[in-house]
Coordinates of C-alpha atoms in Angstrom, one line a residue:
L1411 CA 40.6 -26.8 -10.8
L1412 CA 37.7 -24.3 -10.5
G1413 CA 40.1 -21.4 -10.0
A1414 CA 42.0 -22.3 -13.1
F1415 CA 38.8 -22.5 -15.2
G1416 CA 37.5 -19.3 -13.7
G1417 CA 40.8 -17.5 -14.3
Y1418 CA 40.8 -18.6 -17.9
R1419 CA 37.2 -17.4 -18.4
A1420 CA 38.0 -14.1 -16.8
R1421 CA 41.1 -13.6 -19.1
V1422 CA 39.1 -14.4 -22.2
A1423 CA 36.3 -12.0 -21.2
A1424 CA 38.9 -9.3 -20.3
G1425 CA 40.6 -9.8 -23.7
R1426 CA 37.4 -9.5 -25.6
A1427 CA 36.3 -6.4 -23.7
T1428 CA 39.6 -4.6 -24.0
G1429 CA 41.4 -6.1 -27.1
V1430 CA 44.4 -6.9 -24.9
P1431 CA 45.9 -10.3 -25.8
D1432 CA 45.3 -13.3 -23.5
P1433 CA 49.0 -13.7 -22.6
V1434 CA 49.1 -10.2 -21.2
W1435 CA 46.1 -10.9 -19.0
G1436 CA 47.8 -14.1 -17.9
A1437 CA 50.9 -12.2 -16.8
V1438 CA 48.6 -9.8 -14.9
E1439 CA 46.9 -12.7 -13.3
D1440 CA 50.2 -14.2 -12.3
A1441 CA 51.5 -10.9 -10.9
V1442 CA 48.4 -10.7 -8.7
A1443 CA 48.3 -14.4 -7.7
V1444 CA 52.0 -14.9 -6.7
P1445 CA 52.0 -12.2 -3.9
I1446 CA 48.6 -13.4 -2.6
G1447 CA 50.0 -17.0 -2.5
L1448 CA 53.1 -15.8 -0.7
L1449 CA 51.0 -14.0 1.9
A1450 CA 48.9 -17.2 2.4
V1451 CA 52.0 -19.3 2.9
R1452 CA 53.7 -16.9 5.4
R1453 CA 50.7 -16.9 7.8

């Protein structure tokens, strides 16, 4: 739950700082989170 809230806050801050829309940052977050999750599951 805290990770989801933190990720949301980070996306909002990144969007405000760069002007890039939130869905783009969400896709970037997913692109980073999925490989990290896969590495965690494989070990």
